[in-house]
Tab-separated table of C-alpha atoms and ligand atoms in Angstrom:
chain	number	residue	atom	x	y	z
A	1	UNK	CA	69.634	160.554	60.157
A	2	UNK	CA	66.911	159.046	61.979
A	3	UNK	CA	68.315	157.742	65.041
A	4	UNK	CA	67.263	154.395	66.397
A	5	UNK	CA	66.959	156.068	70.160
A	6	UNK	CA	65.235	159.297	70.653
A	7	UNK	CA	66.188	161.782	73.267
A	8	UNK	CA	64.261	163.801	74.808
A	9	UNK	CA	66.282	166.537	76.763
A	10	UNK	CA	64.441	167.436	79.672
A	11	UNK	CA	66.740	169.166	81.542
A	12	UNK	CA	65.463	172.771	80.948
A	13	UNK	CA	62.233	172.080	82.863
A	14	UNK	CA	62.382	168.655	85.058
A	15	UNK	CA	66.064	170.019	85.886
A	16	UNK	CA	65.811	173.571	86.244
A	17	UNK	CA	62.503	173.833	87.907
A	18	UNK	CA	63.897	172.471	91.052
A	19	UNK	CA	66.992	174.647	91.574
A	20	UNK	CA	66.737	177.478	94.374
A	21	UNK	CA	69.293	179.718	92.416
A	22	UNK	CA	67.269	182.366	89.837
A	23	UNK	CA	68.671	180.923	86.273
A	24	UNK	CA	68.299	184.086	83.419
A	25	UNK	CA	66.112	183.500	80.285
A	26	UNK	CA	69.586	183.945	78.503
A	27	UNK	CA	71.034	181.391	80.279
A	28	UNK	CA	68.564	178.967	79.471
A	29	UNK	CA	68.563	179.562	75.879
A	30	UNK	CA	72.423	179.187	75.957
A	31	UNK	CA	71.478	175.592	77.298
A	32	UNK	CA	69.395	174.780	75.240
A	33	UNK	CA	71.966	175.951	71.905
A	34	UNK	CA	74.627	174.007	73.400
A	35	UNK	CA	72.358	170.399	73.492
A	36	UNK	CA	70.834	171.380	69.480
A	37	UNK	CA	74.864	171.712	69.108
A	38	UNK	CA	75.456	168.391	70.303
A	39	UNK	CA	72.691	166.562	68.493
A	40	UNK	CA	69.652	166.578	70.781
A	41	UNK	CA	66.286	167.121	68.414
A	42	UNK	CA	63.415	166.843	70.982
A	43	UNK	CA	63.632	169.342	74.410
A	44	UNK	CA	60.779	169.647	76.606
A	45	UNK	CA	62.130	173.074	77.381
A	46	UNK	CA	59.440	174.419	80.235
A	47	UNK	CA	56.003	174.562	81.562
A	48	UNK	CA	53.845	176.377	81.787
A	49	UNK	CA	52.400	176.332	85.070
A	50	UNK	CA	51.588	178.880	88.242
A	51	UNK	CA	54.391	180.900	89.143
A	52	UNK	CA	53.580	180.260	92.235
A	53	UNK	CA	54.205	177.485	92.463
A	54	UNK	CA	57.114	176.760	90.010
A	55	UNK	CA	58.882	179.984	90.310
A	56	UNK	CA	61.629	179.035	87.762
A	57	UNK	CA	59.187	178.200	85.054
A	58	UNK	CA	57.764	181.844	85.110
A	59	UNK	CA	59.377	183.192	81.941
A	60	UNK	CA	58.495	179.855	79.612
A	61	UNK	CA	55.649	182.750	77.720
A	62	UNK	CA	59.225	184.933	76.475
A	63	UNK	CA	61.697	181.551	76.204
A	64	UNK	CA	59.182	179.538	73.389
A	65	UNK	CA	59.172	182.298	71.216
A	66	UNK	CA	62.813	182.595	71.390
A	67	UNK	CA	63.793	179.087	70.643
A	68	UNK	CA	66.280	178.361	68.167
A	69	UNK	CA	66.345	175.592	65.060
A	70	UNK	CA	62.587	175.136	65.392
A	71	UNK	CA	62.330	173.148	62.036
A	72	UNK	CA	65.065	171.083	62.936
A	73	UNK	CA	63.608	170.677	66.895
A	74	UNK	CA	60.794	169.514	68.520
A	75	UNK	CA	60.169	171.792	71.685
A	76	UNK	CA	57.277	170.278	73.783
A	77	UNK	CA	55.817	172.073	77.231
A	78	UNK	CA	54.289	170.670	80.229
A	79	UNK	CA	50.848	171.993	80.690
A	80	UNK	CA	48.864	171.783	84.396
A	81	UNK	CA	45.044	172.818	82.688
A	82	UNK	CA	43.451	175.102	80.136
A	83	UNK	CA	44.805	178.032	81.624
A	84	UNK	CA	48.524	176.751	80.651
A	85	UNK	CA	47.292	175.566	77.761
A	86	UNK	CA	46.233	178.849	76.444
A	87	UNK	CA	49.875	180.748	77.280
A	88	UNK	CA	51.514	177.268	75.439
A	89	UNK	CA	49.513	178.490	71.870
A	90	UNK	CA	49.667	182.162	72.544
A	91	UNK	CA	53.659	180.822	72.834
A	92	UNK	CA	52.952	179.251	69.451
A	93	UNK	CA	54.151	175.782	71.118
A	94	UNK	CA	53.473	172.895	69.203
A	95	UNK	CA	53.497	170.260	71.316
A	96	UNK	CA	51.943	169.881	75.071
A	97	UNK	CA	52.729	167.827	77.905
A	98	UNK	CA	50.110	166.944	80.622
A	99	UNK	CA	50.939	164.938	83.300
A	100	UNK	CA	48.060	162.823	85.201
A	101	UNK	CA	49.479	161.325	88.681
A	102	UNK	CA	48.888	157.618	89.435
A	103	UNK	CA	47.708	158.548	93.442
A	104	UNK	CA	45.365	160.369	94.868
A	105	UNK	CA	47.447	162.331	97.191
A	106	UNK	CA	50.388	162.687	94.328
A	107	UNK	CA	47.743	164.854	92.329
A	108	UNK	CA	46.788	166.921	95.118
A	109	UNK	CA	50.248	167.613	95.993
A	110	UNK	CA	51.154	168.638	92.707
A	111	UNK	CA	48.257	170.054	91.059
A	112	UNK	CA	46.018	170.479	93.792
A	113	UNK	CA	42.877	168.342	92.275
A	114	UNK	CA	41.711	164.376	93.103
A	115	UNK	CA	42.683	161.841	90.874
A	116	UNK	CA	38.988	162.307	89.431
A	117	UNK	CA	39.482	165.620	88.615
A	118	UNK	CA	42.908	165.124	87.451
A	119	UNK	CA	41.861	163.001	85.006
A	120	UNK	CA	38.856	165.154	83.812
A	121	UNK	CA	40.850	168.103	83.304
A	122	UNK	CA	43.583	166.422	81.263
A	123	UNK	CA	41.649	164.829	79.453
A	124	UNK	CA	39.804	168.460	78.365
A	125	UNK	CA	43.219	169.311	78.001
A	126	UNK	CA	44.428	167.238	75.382
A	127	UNK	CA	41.583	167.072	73.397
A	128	UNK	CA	41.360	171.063	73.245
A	129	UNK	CA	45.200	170.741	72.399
A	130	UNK	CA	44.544	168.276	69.498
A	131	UNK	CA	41.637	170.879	68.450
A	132	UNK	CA	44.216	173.740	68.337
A	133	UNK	CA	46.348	171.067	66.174
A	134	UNK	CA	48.571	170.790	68.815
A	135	UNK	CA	50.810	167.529	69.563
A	136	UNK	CA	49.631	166.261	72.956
A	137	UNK	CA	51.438	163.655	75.211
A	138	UNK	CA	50.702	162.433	78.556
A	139	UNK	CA	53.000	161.684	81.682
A	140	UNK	CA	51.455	159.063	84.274
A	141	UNK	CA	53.533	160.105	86.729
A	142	UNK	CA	55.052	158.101	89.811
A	143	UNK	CA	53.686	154.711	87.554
A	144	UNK	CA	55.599	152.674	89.871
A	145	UNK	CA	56.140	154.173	93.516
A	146	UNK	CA	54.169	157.198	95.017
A	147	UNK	CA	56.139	159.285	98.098
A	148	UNK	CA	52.663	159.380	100.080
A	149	UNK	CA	50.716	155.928	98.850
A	150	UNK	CA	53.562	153.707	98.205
A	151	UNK	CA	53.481	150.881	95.123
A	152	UNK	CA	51.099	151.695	92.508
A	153	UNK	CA	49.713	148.818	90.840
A	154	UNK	CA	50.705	148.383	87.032
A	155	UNK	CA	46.936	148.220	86.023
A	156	UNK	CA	45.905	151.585	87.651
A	157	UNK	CA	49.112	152.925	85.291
A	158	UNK	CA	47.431	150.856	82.067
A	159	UNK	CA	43.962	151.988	82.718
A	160	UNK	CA	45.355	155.784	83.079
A	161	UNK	CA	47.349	155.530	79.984
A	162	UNK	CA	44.058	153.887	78.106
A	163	UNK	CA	41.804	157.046	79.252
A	164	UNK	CA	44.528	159.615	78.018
A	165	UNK	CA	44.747	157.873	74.445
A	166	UNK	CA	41.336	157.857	74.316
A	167	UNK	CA	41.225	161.436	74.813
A	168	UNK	CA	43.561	161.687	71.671
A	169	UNK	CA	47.030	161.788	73.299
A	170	UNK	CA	49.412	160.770	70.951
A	171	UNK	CA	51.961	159.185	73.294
A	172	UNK	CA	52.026	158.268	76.771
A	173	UNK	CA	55.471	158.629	79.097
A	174	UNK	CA	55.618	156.158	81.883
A	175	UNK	CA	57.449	158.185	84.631
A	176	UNK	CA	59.253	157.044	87.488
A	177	UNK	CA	58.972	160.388	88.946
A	178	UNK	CA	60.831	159.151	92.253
A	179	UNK	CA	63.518	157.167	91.038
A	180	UNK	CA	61.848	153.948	93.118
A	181	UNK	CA	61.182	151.653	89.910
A	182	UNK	CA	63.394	148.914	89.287
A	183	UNK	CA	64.044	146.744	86.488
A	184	UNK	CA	61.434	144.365	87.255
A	185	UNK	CA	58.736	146.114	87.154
A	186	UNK	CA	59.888	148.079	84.667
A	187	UNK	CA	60.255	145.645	81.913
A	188	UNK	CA	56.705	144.365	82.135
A	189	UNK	CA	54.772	147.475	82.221
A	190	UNK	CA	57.073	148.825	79.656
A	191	UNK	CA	56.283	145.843	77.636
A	192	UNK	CA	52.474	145.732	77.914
A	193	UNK	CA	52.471	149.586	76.444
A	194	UNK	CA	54.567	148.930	73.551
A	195	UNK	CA	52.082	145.673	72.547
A	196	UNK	CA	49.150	147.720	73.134
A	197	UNK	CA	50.224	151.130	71.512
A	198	UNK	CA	53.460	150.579	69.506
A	199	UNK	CA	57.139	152.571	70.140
A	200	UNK	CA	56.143	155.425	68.246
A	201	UNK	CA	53.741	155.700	70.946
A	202	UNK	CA	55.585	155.153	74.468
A	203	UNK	CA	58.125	156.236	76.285
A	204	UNK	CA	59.941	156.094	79.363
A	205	UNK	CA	60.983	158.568	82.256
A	206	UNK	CA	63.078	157.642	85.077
A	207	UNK	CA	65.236	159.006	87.829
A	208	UNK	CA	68.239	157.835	89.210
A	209	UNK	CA	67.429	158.046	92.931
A	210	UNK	CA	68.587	154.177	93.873
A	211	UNK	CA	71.342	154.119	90.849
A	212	UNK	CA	68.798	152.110	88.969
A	213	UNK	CA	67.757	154.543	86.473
A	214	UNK	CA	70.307	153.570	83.688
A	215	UNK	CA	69.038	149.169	84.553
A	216	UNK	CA	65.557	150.793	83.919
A	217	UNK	CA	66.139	152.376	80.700
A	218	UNK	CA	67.705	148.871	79.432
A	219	UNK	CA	64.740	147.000	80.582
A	220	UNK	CA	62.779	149.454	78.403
A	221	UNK	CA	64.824	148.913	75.702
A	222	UNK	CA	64.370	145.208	76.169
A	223	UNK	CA	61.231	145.577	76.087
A	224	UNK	CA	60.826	147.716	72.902
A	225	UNK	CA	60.829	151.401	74.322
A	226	UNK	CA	62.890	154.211	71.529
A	227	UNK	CA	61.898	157.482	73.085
A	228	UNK	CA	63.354	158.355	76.398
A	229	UNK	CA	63.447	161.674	78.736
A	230	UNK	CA	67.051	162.793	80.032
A	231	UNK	CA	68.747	165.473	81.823
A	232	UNK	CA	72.254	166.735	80.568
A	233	UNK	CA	74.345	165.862	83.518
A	234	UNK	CA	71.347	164.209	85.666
A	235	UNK	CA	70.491	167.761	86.162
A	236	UNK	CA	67.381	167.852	88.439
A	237	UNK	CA	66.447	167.273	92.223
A	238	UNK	CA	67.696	169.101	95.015
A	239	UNK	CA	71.330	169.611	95.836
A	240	UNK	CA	70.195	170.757	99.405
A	241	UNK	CA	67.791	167.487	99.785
A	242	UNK	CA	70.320	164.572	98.812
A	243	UNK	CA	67.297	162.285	99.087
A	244	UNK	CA	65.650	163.494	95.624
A	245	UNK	CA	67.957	162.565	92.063
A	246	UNK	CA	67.670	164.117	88.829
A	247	UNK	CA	66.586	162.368	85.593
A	248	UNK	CA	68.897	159.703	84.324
A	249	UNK	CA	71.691	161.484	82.387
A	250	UNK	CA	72.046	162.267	78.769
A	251	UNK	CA	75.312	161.170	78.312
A	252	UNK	CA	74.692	158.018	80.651
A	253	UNK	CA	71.806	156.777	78.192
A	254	UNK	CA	73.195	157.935	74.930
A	255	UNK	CA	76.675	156.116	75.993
A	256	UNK	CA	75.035	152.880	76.803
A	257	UNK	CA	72.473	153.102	73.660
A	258	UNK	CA	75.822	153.590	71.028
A	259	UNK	CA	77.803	150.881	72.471
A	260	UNK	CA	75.077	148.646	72.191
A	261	UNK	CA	74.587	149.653	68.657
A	262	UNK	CA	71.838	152.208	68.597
A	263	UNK	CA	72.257	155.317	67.084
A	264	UNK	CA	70.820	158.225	69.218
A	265	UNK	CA	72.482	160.855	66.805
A	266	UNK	CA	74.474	162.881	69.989
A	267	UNK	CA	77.970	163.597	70.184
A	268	UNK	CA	79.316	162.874	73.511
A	269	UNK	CA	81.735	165.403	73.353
A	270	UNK	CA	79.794	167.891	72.036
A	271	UNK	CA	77.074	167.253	74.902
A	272	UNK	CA	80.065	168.024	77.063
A	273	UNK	CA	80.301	171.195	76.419
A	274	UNK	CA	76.448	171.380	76.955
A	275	UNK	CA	77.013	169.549	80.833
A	276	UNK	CA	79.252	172.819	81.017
A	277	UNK	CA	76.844	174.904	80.084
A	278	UNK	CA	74.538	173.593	82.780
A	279	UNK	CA	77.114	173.795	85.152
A	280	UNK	CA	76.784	177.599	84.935
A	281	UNK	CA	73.606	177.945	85.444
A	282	UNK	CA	73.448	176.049	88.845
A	283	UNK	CA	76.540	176.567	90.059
A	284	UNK	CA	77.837	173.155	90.729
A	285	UNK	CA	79.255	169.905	89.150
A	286	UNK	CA	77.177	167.666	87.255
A	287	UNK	CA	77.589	164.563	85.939
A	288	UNK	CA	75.865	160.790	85.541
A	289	UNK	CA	77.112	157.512	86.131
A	290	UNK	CA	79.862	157.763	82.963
A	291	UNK	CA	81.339	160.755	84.394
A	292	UNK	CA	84.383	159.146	85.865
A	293	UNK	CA	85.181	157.027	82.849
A	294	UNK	CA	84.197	159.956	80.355
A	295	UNK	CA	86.909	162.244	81.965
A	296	UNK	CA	89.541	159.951	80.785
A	297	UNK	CA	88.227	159.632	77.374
A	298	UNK	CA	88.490	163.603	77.061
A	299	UNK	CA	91.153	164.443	79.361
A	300	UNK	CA	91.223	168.325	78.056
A	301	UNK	CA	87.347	168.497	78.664
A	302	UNK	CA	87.433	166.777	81.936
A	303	UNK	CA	90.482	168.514	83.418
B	401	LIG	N1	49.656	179.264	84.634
B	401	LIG	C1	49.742	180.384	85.392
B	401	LIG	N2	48.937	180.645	86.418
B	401	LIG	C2	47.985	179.741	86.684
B	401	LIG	C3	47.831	178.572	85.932
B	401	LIG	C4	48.723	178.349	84.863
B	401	LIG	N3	48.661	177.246	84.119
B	401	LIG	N4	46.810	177.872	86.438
B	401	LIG	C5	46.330	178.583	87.471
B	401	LIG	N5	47.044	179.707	87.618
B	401	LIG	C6	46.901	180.763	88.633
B	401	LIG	C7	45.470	181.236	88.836
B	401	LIG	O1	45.161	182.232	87.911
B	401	LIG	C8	45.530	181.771	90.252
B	401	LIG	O2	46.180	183.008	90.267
B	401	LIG	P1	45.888	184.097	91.402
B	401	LIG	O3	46.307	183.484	92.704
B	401	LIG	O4	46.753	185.262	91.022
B	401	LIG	O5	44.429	184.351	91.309
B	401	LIG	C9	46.466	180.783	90.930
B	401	LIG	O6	47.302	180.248	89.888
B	401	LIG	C10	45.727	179.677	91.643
B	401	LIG	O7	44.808	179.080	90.740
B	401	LIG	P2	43.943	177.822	91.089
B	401	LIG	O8	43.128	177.464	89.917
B	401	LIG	O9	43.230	178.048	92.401
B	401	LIG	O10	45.027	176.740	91.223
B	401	LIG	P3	45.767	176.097	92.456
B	401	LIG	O11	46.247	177.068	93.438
B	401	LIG	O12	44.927	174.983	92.891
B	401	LIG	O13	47.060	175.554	91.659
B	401	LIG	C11	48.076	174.705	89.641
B	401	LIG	C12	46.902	174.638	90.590
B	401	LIG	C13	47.956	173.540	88.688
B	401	LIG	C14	48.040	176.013	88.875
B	401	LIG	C15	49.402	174.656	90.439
B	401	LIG	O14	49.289	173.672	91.446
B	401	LIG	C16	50.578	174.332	89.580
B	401	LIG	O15	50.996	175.132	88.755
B	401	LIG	N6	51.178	173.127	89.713
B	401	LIG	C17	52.246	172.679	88.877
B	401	LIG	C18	53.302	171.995	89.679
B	401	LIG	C19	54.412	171.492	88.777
B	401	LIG	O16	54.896	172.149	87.893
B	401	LIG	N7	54.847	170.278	89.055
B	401	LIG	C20	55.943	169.683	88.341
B	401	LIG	C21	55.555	169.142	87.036
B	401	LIG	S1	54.429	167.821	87.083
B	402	LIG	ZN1	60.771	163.761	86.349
């Protein structure tokens, strides 16, 4: 079945690169069988960026390798430069992630280069990806709010998104990396990239910092987006810092999507078992918006 929604489980990086406790290579991969179990077909399953820096994405050269169902699933990576680029291939990844800031100071934090340079070296990074026959997207992240710059005006996101299809990215993902967006904003910009590049092309990111993650998804549906990023059980952000949500939840979006009719081709039950599974691995509950109402749907689950 093609479904008229696509997921795109993010939970295994944007979720687990945040979390202080060590999480096993085993672990992850029992994750990430539990969401192909419940439907999920597209997981952007790590990075591969400096250790350093991102201590729980050390291991993504011996998890690709390892991933199950890979005709059935598209596994995609997020890539900082060449460098990651290099251990994505010698993972045999097939698809790449890089992720260009909005802000000045947003790159710098992250990546440690200008917005100039941050821009140069993704766009040397997706074309050698597309080279190497590798599927390359690009993340403008924090397209609507920046922690150290504040708004960030809609046609700074456009003309960011232009540069990285010119370089031969094959979709761009708006991401409201801080959960500030709201549906305002969201529809328009949201809008504006589906006219210009199509929903085979876009798709949206958003965290539920303010509670308006799941609004901001509908506005992008409104608006025309299909592909969106999710974390099983809003995995993500810091359970020490309450000030920093996780991604909108899996079950949150693909609950809404089926009621309204679209078919995202997950079982909410099954992705249960999968929240569960996460669970585990942090150490803690989990659990989106539906949780409440979901635990009286599947009272032996919930209990
Ligand atoms: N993978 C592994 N190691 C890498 C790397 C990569 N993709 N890119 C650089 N490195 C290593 C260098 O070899 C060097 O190692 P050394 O200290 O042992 O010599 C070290 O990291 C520093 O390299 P440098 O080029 O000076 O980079 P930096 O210190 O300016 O850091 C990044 C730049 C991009 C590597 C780092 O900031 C990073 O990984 N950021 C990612 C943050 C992230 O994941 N954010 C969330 C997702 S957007
Ligand atoms: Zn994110």
């Amino acid at each position: 079945m093609m479904p008229d929604i696509l997921i795109n489980e993010v939970g295994p990086r944007d979720g687990l690169q945040s979390q202080h406790a060590a999480i096993s290579l085993d672990g992850k991969l029992t994750l990430i069988r539990a969401l192909i179990e419940a439907g999920i077909r597209s997981v952007e399953a790590g990075s591969f960026v400096s250790p350093k820096a991102v201590p729980q994405m050390a291991d993504a050269d011996q998890l690709y390798p390892q991933l199950p169902d890979t005709d059935r699933v598209q596994y995609s990576a997020l890539v900082p430069n060449l460098r990651g680029l290099e251990r994505a291939q010698a993972a045999r990844v097939q698809e790449i992630a890089v992720v260009l800031s909005a802000t000045n100071t947003m790159n710098k934090r992250n990546i440690n280069l200008d917005l100039a340079q941050t821009v140069a070296s993704c766009t040397a990074t997706v074309k050698a990806a597309r080279q190497l026959s590798m599927r390359a997207k690009a993340y403008v992240a924090v397209a609507f709010e920046c922690p150290y710059e504040g708004r960030v005006s809609p046609d700074t996101v456009l003309m960011l998104a232009e540069l990285m299809m010119d370089a031969g990215a094959q979709e761009i993902v708006i991401a409201d990396t801080i959960g500030a967006a709201n549906p305002a904003q969201v529809g328009p910009l949201l809008g504006t990239c589906i006219k210009r590049y199509g929903a085979d092309r876009v798709s949206a990111h958003f965290h539920d910092t303010r509670g308006f993650a799941l609004a901001n998804v509908w506005a992008s549906i409104e608006a025309g987006v299909r592909k969106f990023d999710t974390s099983v059980g809003g995995l993500g952000g810091c359970p020490f810092a309450p000030g920093a949500a996780g991604n909108v939840a899996t079950e949150d979006v693909v609950l809404m999507a089926e009621q309204c009719g679209f078919r995202t081709g997950v079982d909410i039950a099954r992705l249960r078992e999968a929240i569960k599974s996460a669970e585990l691995l942090v150490g803690y509950s989990l659990g989106g918006r539906t949780t409440r109402w979901l635990n009286t749907q599947f009272p032996a689950a919930g209990a």
